[in-house]
CSV table of C-alpha atoms in Angstrom, one decimal:
chain,number,residue,atom,x,y,z
A,1,UNK,CA,-21.3,57.7,21.8
A,2,UNK,CA,-21.8,55.4,18.8
A,3,UNK,CA,-20.3,51.9,19.1
A,4,UNK,CA,-17.8,52.4,16.3
A,5,UNK,CA,-16.7,55.8,17.8
A,6,UNK,CA,-16.2,54.1,21.2
A,7,UNK,CA,-14.0,51.4,19.6
A,8,UNK,CA,-12.0,54.1,17.8
A,9,UNK,CA,-11.4,56.0,21.1
A,10,UNK,CA,-10.4,52.8,22.9
A,11,UNK,CA,-7.8,52.0,20.1
A,12,UNK,CA,-6.4,55.5,20.3
A,13,UNK,CA,-6.1,55.5,24.1
A,14,UNK,CA,-4.0,52.3,24.2
A,15,UNK,CA,-0.3,52.6,24.9
A,16,UNK,CA,1.1,52.3,22.3
A,17,UNK,CA,-1.9,53.3,20.2
A,18,UNK,CA,-3.5,50.4,18.2
A,19,UNK,CA,-4.6,50.6,14.6
A,20,UNK,CA,-7.0,48.5,12.6
A,21,UNK,CA,-5.5,46.7,9.6
A,22,UNK,CA,-7.9,46.3,6.8
A,23,UNK,CA,-7.4,43.1,4.7
A,24,UNK,CA,-6.7,43.6,1.0
A,25,UNK,CA,-9.8,42.8,-1.1
A,26,UNK,CA,-9.8,39.3,-2.5
A,27,UNK,CA,-9.9,39.1,-6.3
A,28,UNK,CA,-11.3,36.0,-7.9
A,29,UNK,CA,-8.7,34.4,-10.2
A,30,UNK,CA,-10.9,34.3,-13.2
A,31,UNK,CA,-9.9,32.2,-16.2
A,32,UNK,CA,-9.4,33.9,-19.6
A,33,UNK,CA,-11.4,31.7,-21.9
A,34,UNK,CA,-11.1,33.9,-25.0
A,35,UNK,CA,-8.6,31.5,-26.6
A,36,UNK,CA,-10.8,28.5,-26.1
A,37,UNK,CA,-12.7,29.3,-29.3
A,38,UNK,CA,-9.7,28.6,-31.5
A,39,UNK,CA,-7.6,26.3,-29.4
A,40,UNK,CA,-8.2,22.7,-28.4
A,41,UNK,CA,-7.8,21.8,-24.7
A,42,UNK,CA,-4.4,20.2,-23.9
A,43,UNK,CA,-4.4,16.4,-23.9
A,44,UNK,CA,-4.5,14.7,-20.5
A,45,UNK,CA,-1.1,13.4,-19.5
A,46,UNK,CA,-0.5,10.3,-17.3
A,47,UNK,CA,2.1,9.2,-14.9
A,48,UNK,CA,0.7,5.7,-15.0
A,49,UNK,CA,-1.4,5.1,-18.1
A,50,UNK,CA,-5.1,5.4,-17.4
A,51,UNK,CA,-4.7,5.4,-13.6
A,52,UNK,CA,-2.6,8.3,-12.3
A,53,UNK,CA,-3.1,11.7,-14.1
A,54,UNK,CA,-0.2,14.1,-14.0
A,55,UNK,CA,-0.6,17.0,-11.7
A,56,UNK,CA,-3.2,15.4,-9.4
A,57,UNK,CA,-3.5,14.1,-5.8
A,58,UNK,CA,-4.3,10.4,-5.3
A,59,UNK,CA,-5.2,8.6,-2.0
A,60,UNK,CA,-3.9,5.0,-1.7
A,61,UNK,CA,-5.3,3.1,1.3
A,62,UNK,CA,-5.3,-0.4,2.5
A,63,UNK,CA,-5.1,-2.5,5.7
A,64,UNK,CA,-1.9,-2.6,7.8
A,65,UNK,CA,0.5,-5.2,6.4
A,66,UNK,CA,-1.1,-5.5,3.0
A,67,UNK,CA,1.9,-3.8,1.3
A,68,UNK,CA,1.0,-0.2,0.7
A,69,UNK,CA,4.6,1.0,1.5
A,70,UNK,CA,6.1,-1.6,-0.8
A,71,UNK,CA,3.6,-0.6,-3.6
A,72,UNK,CA,4.4,3.0,-3.1
A,73,UNK,CA,8.2,2.5,-3.3
A,74,UNK,CA,7.7,0.2,-6.3
A,75,UNK,CA,5.6,2.8,-8.0
A,76,UNK,CA,8.2,5.5,-7.4
A,77,UNK,CA,10.9,3.2,-8.7
A,78,UNK,CA,9.0,2.1,-11.8
A,79,UNK,CA,8.2,5.7,-12.7
A,80,UNK,CA,11.8,6.9,-12.1
A,81,UNK,CA,13.2,4.1,-14.3
A,82,UNK,CA,10.5,4.2,-16.9
A,83,UNK,CA,9.5,0.6,-16.2
A,84,UNK,CA,5.9,-0.7,-16.2
A,85,UNK,CA,3.9,-0.5,-13.0
A,86,UNK,CA,1.9,-3.7,-12.5
A,87,UNK,CA,1.9,-4.1,-16.3
A,88,UNK,CA,0.8,-0.5,-17.0
A,89,UNK,CA,3.1,1.9,-18.9
A,90,UNK,CA,4.6,4.7,-16.8
A,91,UNK,CA,6.2,7.9,-18.0
A,92,UNK,CA,9.9,8.1,-17.0
A,93,UNK,CA,10.7,11.0,-14.7
A,94,UNK,CA,11.9,12.1,-11.3
A,95,UNK,CA,10.3,10.4,-8.2
A,96,UNK,CA,10.5,11.1,-4.5
A,97,UNK,CA,9.4,8.6,-1.9
A,98,UNK,CA,9.0,10.2,1.6
A,99,UNK,CA,8.2,7.9,4.5
A,100,UNK,CA,7.7,8.5,8.2
A,101,UNK,CA,7.2,4.8,9.0
A,102,UNK,CA,10.4,3.0,7.9
A,103,UNK,CA,14.2,3.6,8.4
A,104,UNK,CA,16.8,3.6,5.7
A,105,UNK,CA,17.8,0.0,6.3
A,106,UNK,CA,14.2,-1.1,5.6
A,107,UNK,CA,14.0,1.0,2.5
A,108,UNK,CA,17.3,-0.6,1.3
A,109,UNK,CA,15.9,-4.2,1.8
A,110,UNK,CA,12.7,-3.3,0.1
A,111,UNK,CA,14.6,-1.6,-2.8
A,112,UNK,CA,16.6,-4.8,-3.4
A,113,UNK,CA,13.5,-6.9,-4.0
A,114,UNK,CA,12.0,-4.1,-6.3
A,115,UNK,CA,15.1,-3.9,-8.4
A,116,UNK,CA,15.2,-7.7,-8.9
A,117,UNK,CA,11.6,-7.6,-10.1
A,118,UNK,CA,12.1,-4.6,-12.4
A,119,UNK,CA,15.5,-5.7,-13.7
A,120,UNK,CA,17.4,-2.8,-12.3
A,121,UNK,CA,21.0,-3.0,-11.0
A,122,UNK,CA,21.7,-3.2,-7.3
A,123,UNK,CA,21.8,0.2,-5.7
A,124,UNK,CA,19.6,1.9,-8.3
A,125,UNK,CA,16.8,3.8,-6.7
A,126,UNK,CA,14.7,6.9,-6.9
A,127,UNK,CA,15.1,9.7,-4.4
A,128,UNK,CA,14.2,8.2,-1.0
A,129,UNK,CA,13.7,10.0,2.3
A,130,UNK,CA,13.1,8.6,5.8
A,131,UNK,CA,11.5,10.9,8.5
A,132,UNK,CA,11.2,8.1,11.0
A,133,UNK,CA,12.3,9.5,14.4
A,134,UNK,CA,11.8,13.2,13.4
A,135,UNK,CA,9.5,14.9,15.9
A,136,UNK,CA,8.6,17.6,13.3
A,137,UNK,CA,7.7,15.3,10.4
A,138,UNK,CA,4.2,16.7,9.9
A,139,UNK,CA,3.6,18.8,6.8
A,140,UNK,CA,2.4,21.8,8.7
A,141,UNK,CA,0.0,22.9,11.4
A,142,UNK,CA,-3.4,24.6,11.9
A,143,UNK,CA,-3.5,28.1,13.3
A,144,UNK,CA,-6.2,29.2,15.7
A,145,UNK,CA,-8.5,30.3,12.8
A,146,UNK,CA,-8.3,26.8,11.3
A,147,UNK,CA,-6.0,27.7,8.4
A,148,UNK,CA,-3.4,25.1,7.3
A,149,UNK,CA,0.1,26.6,7.6
A,150,UNK,CA,2.8,24.8,5.6
A,151,UNK,CA,5.7,23.6,7.6
A,152,UNK,CA,9.3,22.9,7.0
A,153,UNK,CA,8.9,19.4,5.5
A,154,UNK,CA,6.2,20.7,3.1
A,155,UNK,CA,8.4,23.5,2.0
A,156,UNK,CA,11.4,21.2,1.5
A,157,UNK,CA,9.3,18.9,-0.7
A,158,UNK,CA,8.0,21.9,-2.6
A,159,UNK,CA,11.5,23.1,-3.2
A,160,UNK,CA,12.6,19.7,-4.5
A,161,UNK,CA,9.6,19.5,-6.9
A,162,UNK,CA,10.1,23.0,-8.2
A,163,UNK,CA,13.7,22.2,-9.0
A,164,UNK,CA,12.5,19.1,-10.9
A,165,UNK,CA,9.3,19.6,-12.7
A,166,UNK,CA,7.0,16.6,-13.1
A,167,UNK,CA,8.2,14.9,-9.9
A,168,UNK,CA,6.1,12.0,-8.6
A,169,UNK,CA,5.8,12.3,-4.8
A,170,UNK,CA,4.8,9.4,-2.6
A,171,UNK,CA,3.9,10.4,1.0
A,172,UNK,CA,3.8,7.6,3.5
A,173,UNK,CA,1.5,8.2,5.4
A,174,UNK,CA,-1.4,10.3,6.5
A,175,UNK,CA,-1.2,9.2,10.2
A,176,UNK,CA,2.3,10.6,10.4
A,177,UNK,CA,2.2,13.6,8.1
A,178,UNK,CA,-1.3,15.1,8.6
A,179,UNK,CA,-1.4,17.5,11.6
A,180,UNK,CA,-5.2,17.8,12.0
A,181,UNK,CA,-8.3,15.8,13.0
A,182,UNK,CA,-9.0,13.2,10.4
A,183,UNK,CA,-12.7,13.4,11.3
A,184,UNK,CA,-13.0,17.1,10.9
A,185,UNK,CA,-14.0,18.0,7.3
A,186,UNK,CA,-12.4,21.5,7.4
A,187,UNK,CA,-9.0,20.1,8.4
A,188,UNK,CA,-9.0,17.4,5.8
A,189,UNK,CA,-10.2,19.8,3.1
A,190,UNK,CA,-7.6,22.4,3.9
A,191,UNK,CA,-4.8,19.7,3.9
A,192,UNK,CA,-5.9,18.1,0.6
A,193,UNK,CA,-6.2,21.6,-1.0
A,194,UNK,CA,-2.7,22.4,0.1
A,195,UNK,CA,-1.4,19.3,-1.6
A,196,UNK,CA,-3.5,20.1,-4.7
A,197,UNK,CA,-1.9,23.6,-4.6
A,198,UNK,CA,1.5,22.0,-4.4
A,199,UNK,CA,0.8,19.8,-7.4
A,200,UNK,CA,-0.2,22.9,-9.4
A,201,UNK,CA,2.5,25.2,-8.1
A,202,UNK,CA,5.4,22.7,-8.5
A,203,UNK,CA,4.0,20.7,-11.4
A,204,UNK,CA,4.2,17.5,-9.5
A,205,UNK,CA,1.9,14.5,-8.9
A,206,UNK,CA,1.2,13.2,-5.3
A,207,UNK,CA,0.2,9.8,-4.0
A,208,UNK,CA,-0.8,9.9,-0.3
A,209,UNK,CA,-0.8,6.6,1.6
A,210,UNK,CA,-3.4,6.0,4.3
A,211,UNK,CA,-5.0,3.4,6.5
A,212,UNK,CA,-8.8,2.6,6.4
A,213,UNK,CA,-11.0,2.7,9.5
A,214,UNK,CA,-11.5,-0.5,11.5
A,215,UNK,CA,-15.1,-0.9,10.4
A,216,UNK,CA,-15.7,-3.8,8.0
A,217,UNK,CA,-15.7,-2.6,4.3
A,218,UNK,CA,-14.2,0.8,5.1
A,219,UNK,CA,-11.7,2.1,2.5
A,220,UNK,CA,-10.5,5.2,4.4
A,221,UNK,CA,-10.5,6.5,8.0
A,222,UNK,CA,-12.1,9.8,9.0
A,223,UNK,CA,-14.2,12.4,7.2
A,224,UNK,CA,-15.7,11.9,3.7
A,225,UNK,CA,-13.5,14.8,2.7
A,226,UNK,CA,-10.7,12.3,2.2
A,227,UNK,CA,-12.7,10.9,-0.7
A,228,UNK,CA,-14.1,14.2,-1.9
A,229,UNK,CA,-10.9,16.2,-2.1
A,230,UNK,CA,-8.7,13.9,-4.1
A,231,UNK,CA,-9.0,13.3,-7.9
A,232,UNK,CA,-8.3,9.6,-7.6
A,233,UNK,CA,-8.5,7.0,-4.8
A,234,UNK,CA,-7.1,3.5,-4.9
A,235,UNK,CA,-7.7,0.6,-2.5
A,236,UNK,CA,-5.3,-2.3,-1.9
A,237,UNK,CA,-6.5,-5.5,-0.4
A,238,UNK,CA,-6.2,-9.3,-0.4
A,239,UNK,CA,-9.0,-10.7,-2.6
A,240,UNK,CA,-8.5,-14.4,-2.0
A,241,UNK,CA,-8.5,-16.0,1.4
A,242,UNK,CA,-7.0,-19.2,-0.1
A,243,UNK,CA,-4.0,-17.2,-1.6
A,244,UNK,CA,-2.3,-15.0,1.0
A,245,UNK,CA,0.1,-13.6,-1.6
A,246,UNK,CA,-2.7,-12.4,-3.9
A,247,UNK,CA,-3.4,-8.6,-4.1
A,248,UNK,CA,-5.9,-6.4,-5.8
A,249,UNK,CA,-5.6,-2.7,-6.5
A,250,UNK,CA,-9.1,-1.2,-7.1
A,251,UNK,CA,-9.7,2.2,-8.6
A,252,UNK,CA,-12.5,3.2,-6.2
A,253,UNK,CA,-12.6,6.8,-7.4
A,254,UNK,CA,-11.4,8.6,-10.5
A,255,UNK,CA,-12.3,11.9,-12.0
A,256,UNK,CA,-10.4,10.9,-15.1
A,257,UNK,CA,-11.4,7.3,-15.8
A,258,UNK,CA,-13.8,4.5,-15.1
A,259,UNK,CA,-14.4,3.6,-11.5
A,260,UNK,CA,-14.2,0.0,-10.3
A,261,UNK,CA,-11.4,-1.2,-12.6
A,262,UNK,CA,-8.9,-3.3,-10.8
A,263,UNK,CA,-5.4,-4.9,-11.2
A,264,UNK,CA,-4.7,-8.4,-9.8
A,265,UNK,CA,-1.2,-9.2,-8.9
A,266,UNK,CA,0.8,-11.0,-6.2
A,267,UNK,CA,3.6,-10.6,-3.7
A,268,UNK,CA,6.6,-12.7,-4.8
A,269,UNK,CA,10.3,-12.5,-4.0
A,270,UNK,CA,9.9,-9.2,-2.0
A,271,UNK,CA,8.1,-7.3,-4.7
A,272,UNK,CA,4.8,-7.2,-6.6
A,273,UNK,CA,4.1,-8.6,-10.0
A,274,UNK,CA,1.1,-9.5,-12.2
A,275,UNK,CA,0.7,-13.0,-13.4
A,276,UNK,CA,1.5,-11.8,-17.0
A,277,UNK,CA,4.9,-10.6,-15.7
A,278,UNK,CA,5.9,-14.0,-14.3
A,279,UNK,CA,7.3,-16.9,-16.3
A,280,UNK,CA,4.8,-19.6,-17.4
A,281,UNK,CA,6.3,-22.3,-15.2
A,282,UNK,CA,6.3,-20.0,-12.1
A,283,UNK,CA,2.6,-19.2,-12.7
A,284,UNK,CA,1.7,-22.9,-13.1
A,285,UNK,CA,3.6,-23.9,-9.9
A,286,UNK,CA,1.9,-21.1,-7.9
A,287,UNK,CA,-1.5,-22.1,-9.2
A,288,UNK,CA,-0.9,-25.7,-8.2
A,289,UNK,CA,0.1,-24.6,-4.7
A,290,UNK,CA,-2.9,-22.4,-4.3
A,291,UNK,CA,-5.3,-25.1,-5.4
A,292,UNK,CA,-3.7,-27.7,-3.1
A,293,UNK,CA,-3.9,-25.3,-0.1
A,294,UNK,CA,-7.6,-24.7,-0.9
A,295,UNK,CA,-8.3,-28.4,-1.2
A,296,UNK,CA,-6.6,-29.0,2.2
A,297,UNK,CA,-8.8,-26.4,3.8
A,298,UNK,CA,-11.9,-28.0,2.4
A,299,UNK,CA,-10.9,-31.5,3.7
A,300,UNK,CA,-10.3,-30.0,7.1
A,301,UNK,CA,-13.6,-28.2,7.0
A,302,UNK,CA,-15.4,-31.5,6.3
A,303,UNK,CA,-13.4,-33.3,9.1
A,304,UNK,CA,-14.4,-30.6,11.6
A,305,UNK,CA,-18.1,-30.8,10.6
A,306,UNK,CA,-18.1,-34.6,11.1
A,307,UNK,CA,-16.4,-34.3,14.5
A,308,UNK,CA,-18.9,-31.7,15.6
A,309,UNK,CA,-21.7,-34.2,14.8
A,310,UNK,CA,-20.6,-36.4,17.6
A,311,UNK,CA,-20.3,-40.2,18.3
A,312,UNK,CA,-20.4,-42.5,15.3
A,313,UNK,CA,-19.5,-39.8,12.7
A,314,UNK,CA,-15.8,-40.5,12.6
A,315,UNK,CA,-14.1,-41.1,9.3
A,316,UNK,CA,-11.1,-43.3,8.5
A,317,UNK,CA,-8.0,-43.3,6.3
A,318,UNK,CA,-8.5,-46.6,4.4
A,319,UNK,CA,-11.1,-47.5,1.8
A,320,UNK,CA,-14.3,-48.8,3.3
A,321,UNK,CA,-17.7,-47.6,4.5
A,322,UNK,CA,-16.2,-44.7,6.5
A,323,UNK,CA,-13.4,-43.8,4.1
A,324,UNK,CA,-12.9,-40.0,4.5
A,325,UNK,CA,-12.7,-38.9,0.8
A,326,UNK,CA,-15.9,-40.9,0.0
A,327,UNK,CA,-17.7,-39.6,3.0
A,328,UNK,CA,-16.7,-36.0,2.4
A,329,UNK,CA,-17.6,-36.0,-1.3
A,330,UNK,CA,-21.0,-34.3,-1.6
A,331,UNK,CA,-20.8,-32.5,1.8
A,332,UNK,CA,-21.5,-28.8,1.7
A,333,UNK,CA,-18.1,-28.0,3.2
A,334,UNK,CA,-16.3,-29.8,0.3
A,335,UNK,CA,-17.7,-27.1,-2.1
A,336,UNK,CA,-18.0,-29.6,-4.9
A,337,UNK,CA,-14.6,-31.2,-4.5
A,338,UNK,CA,-14.4,-34.8,-5.9
A,339,UNK,CA,-13.1,-37.9,-4.2
A,340,UNK,CA,-9.7,-38.0,-6.0
A,341,UNK,CA,-8.7,-34.5,-4.9
A,342,UNK,CA,-10.0,-35.1,-1.4
A,343,UNK,CA,-7.7,-38.2,-1.2
A,344,UNK,CA,-4.7,-36.1,-2.3
A,345,UNK,CA,-5.6,-33.5,0.3
A,346,UNK,CA,-5.7,-36.2,3.0
A,347,UNK,CA,-2.3,-37.5,2.0
A,348,UNK,CA,-0.7,-34.0,2.0
A,349,UNK,CA,-2.2,-33.3,5.5
A,350,UNK,CA,-0.9,-36.6,6.8
A,351,UNK,CA,2.5,-35.8,5.4
A,352,UNK,CA,2.4,-32.3,7.0
A,353,UNK,CA,1.4,-33.6,10.4
A,354,UNK,CA,-1.8,-31.7,10.3
A,355,UNK,CA,-3.9,-34.8,10.8
A,356,UNK,CA,-3.3,-38.2,12.4
A,357,UNK,CA,-5.1,-41.4,13.3
A,358,UNK,CA,-6.1,-42.6,16.7
A,359,UNK,CA,-8.3,-45.4,18.1
A,360,UNK,CA,-11.6,-44.1,19.3
A,361,UNK,CA,-14.6,-45.8,20.9
A,362,UNK,CA,-17.6,-46.3,18.6
A,363,UNK,CA,-20.4,-46.7,21.2
A,364,UNK,CA,-23.0,-47.8,18.5
A,365,UNK,CA,-20.8,-50.6,17.4
A,366,UNK,CA,-19.4,-51.4,20.8
A,367,UNK,CA,-15.8,-51.4,19.7
A,368,UNK,CA,-12.8,-49.2,19.0
A,369,UNK,CA,-12.2,-47.9,15.4
A,370,UNK,CA,-9.4,-46.0,13.6
A,371,UNK,CA,-10.4,-42.4,13.0
A,372,UNK,CA,-8.7,-39.4,11.5
A,373,UNK,CA,-8.4,-36.4,13.9
A,374,UNK,CA,-7.0,-32.9,13.4
A,375,UNK,CA,-3.7,-32.0,15.1
A,376,UNK,CA,-4.0,-28.7,16.9
A,377,UNK,CA,-1.5,-25.9,16.3
A,378,UNK,CA,0.0,-27.2,13.0
A,379,UNK,CA,-0.1,-24.7,10.1
A,380,UNK,CA,-2.4,-26.1,7.4
A,381,UNK,CA,-1.5,-23.8,4.5
A,382,UNK,CA,1.5,-21.9,3.3
A,383,UNK,CA,2.4,-19.1,5.9
A,384,UNK,CA,1.0,-15.7,5.1
A,385,UNK,CA,3.7,-13.9,3.4
A,386,UNK,CA,3.1,-10.4,4.7
A,387,UNK,CA,5.9,-8.2,3.4
A,388,UNK,CA,6.5,-6.5,6.7
A,389,UNK,CA,6.6,-9.7,8.8
A,390,UNK,CA,8.4,-12.5,6.8
A,391,UNK,CA,12.2,-12.7,7.1
A,392,UNK,CA,14.1,-12.3,3.9
A,393,UNK,CA,15.0,-15.7,2.5
A,394,UNK,CA,17.8,-14.4,0.3
A,395,UNK,CA,21.0,-13.9,2.3
A,396,UNK,CA,22.8,-10.7,1.4
A,397,UNK,CA,26.0,-9.6,3.2
A,398,UNK,CA,25.2,-5.9,2.4
A,399,UNK,CA,21.9,-6.3,4.2
A,400,UNK,CA,23.1,-8.2,7.2
A,401,UNK,CA,26.0,-5.8,8.0
A,402,UNK,CA,25.5,-3.5,11.1
A,403,UNK,CA,23.6,-0.4,10.3
A,404,UNK,CA,25.7,2.8,10.4
A,405,UNK,CA,25.0,5.2,13.3
A,406,UNK,CA,21.8,7.2,12.5
A,407,UNK,CA,22.1,10.9,12.3
A,408,UNK,CA,19.4,13.4,11.5
A,409,UNK,CA,20.4,15.9,8.8
A,410,UNK,CA,18.3,18.5,7.0
A,411,UNK,CA,15.6,17.1,4.7
A,412,UNK,CA,16.5,16.5,1.1
A,413,UNK,CA,20.0,17.9,1.4
A,414,UNK,CA,23.0,16.3,-0.4
A,415,UNK,CA,23.7,13.0,1.3
A,416,UNK,CA,20.2,12.1,2.3
A,417,UNK,CA,18.3,9.3,0.5
A,418,UNK,CA,19.7,6.9,-2.0
A,419,UNK,CA,23.5,7.2,-1.3
A,420,UNK,CA,23.0,6.6,2.4
A,421,UNK,CA,21.1,3.4,1.4
A,422,UNK,CA,24.1,1.9,-0.4
A,423,UNK,CA,23.4,3.3,-3.9
A,424,UNK,CA,25.9,5.1,-6.2
A,425,UNK,CA,27.7,7.8,-4.1
A,426,UNK,CA,27.0,11.4,-4.9
A,427,UNK,CA,29.9,13.5,-6.1
A,428,UNK,CA,31.3,16.1,-3.7
A,429,UNK,CA,29.9,19.1,-5.6
A,430,UNK,CA,27.8,21.9,-4.1
A,431,UNK,CA,25.8,22.2,-7.4
A,432,UNK,CA,25.1,18.5,-7.5
A,433,UNK,CA,21.5,17.5,-7.5
A,434,UNK,CA,20.5,14.0,-6.5
A,435,UNK,CA,17.4,13.8,-8.7
A,436,UNK,CA,19.7,14.4,-11.7
A,437,UNK,CA,22.3,11.8,-10.8
A,438,UNK,CA,22.8,9.5,-13.8
A,439,UNK,CA,22.4,5.8,-13.4
A,440,UNK,CA,23.4,2.9,-15.7
A,441,UNK,CA,20.0,1.3,-16.3
């Protein structure tokens, strides 16, 4: 008996009988180009001018604590309110920020700082959604054949975007929402293609937040497919070790613009702003603080170098042969700093308790001398103002009140998002849509 006949007999003998289902033939979705002869292509449209093209998927990555979530929520707010994003024009329209990392109270605190920066009234916000605590927050799953199957959260996002064309969707982040192996190219490609399909099907734009790998210089974690299967990739970092509030957003990949362009901005008062968006006196004050901190570090670097050289290399606080500013001027560690600025740095460090004097034995001279020594454990520069770690300096009774009991309700249903965070309450109307809720801006 031939093999195929044997298989046919086996299927027929089964109880109940089995049948073979033949898949429908796959037809290529060919593009009709006949109209291209007479029609010009549509102009490219932007959500953020020159940076984020409408209808695409963008990957935004950066180290933990650098402020990706804040940047994502600020981008969603700027777009929703039609405000500039880091000095760039943004097209006003619906925005949806979905996070699986932060709870509603944290989104509320973050939104307050963003609104102050963008000049929006308290309580104004785009559509916000927290999936923190949900065990089924992933956007889908992979079946045994490796196909990505869209899950409930994915379908809820799709439904919201289909109801409101041109929605900007921020997804925070890959670690919580991606169900596959980040190192497996096929998993990553299928997931990114599903998001690209969502952008086409629902006429939306997607920004996906992610962490980089631990390796020095890495800008994403996992397969190279994360870079290959998005149309734009941004990287957020701290460019200046002397300025912990400074940030840089680099366009590391773009299929629609020049690669390598960057935006410099800073964390200030619980939001991000470019220097051009700050008052002149604020910029001048910050520049002075940054320069002073850098000078202090150079003074301490010189002091450590002299201490490491051993006996007889001590420096003192008063003018004379071993006067610290005079001795440090010209040292490699001073990086060209002149004596007058080194003197000011010494005075600041004394005032801050970061250095002190003590009597030490100079064996070469056979006597005790007054020397400057570093005080261990004293912060030498302004504390690093990491958005996730620094306590809010602005008291707000609404923010310090006890949080209401948490309840999990269906995703993106009436009552989820902005109103639960203290915004304008939604009307009690079955036809009401939160993305269309009017605001007094």
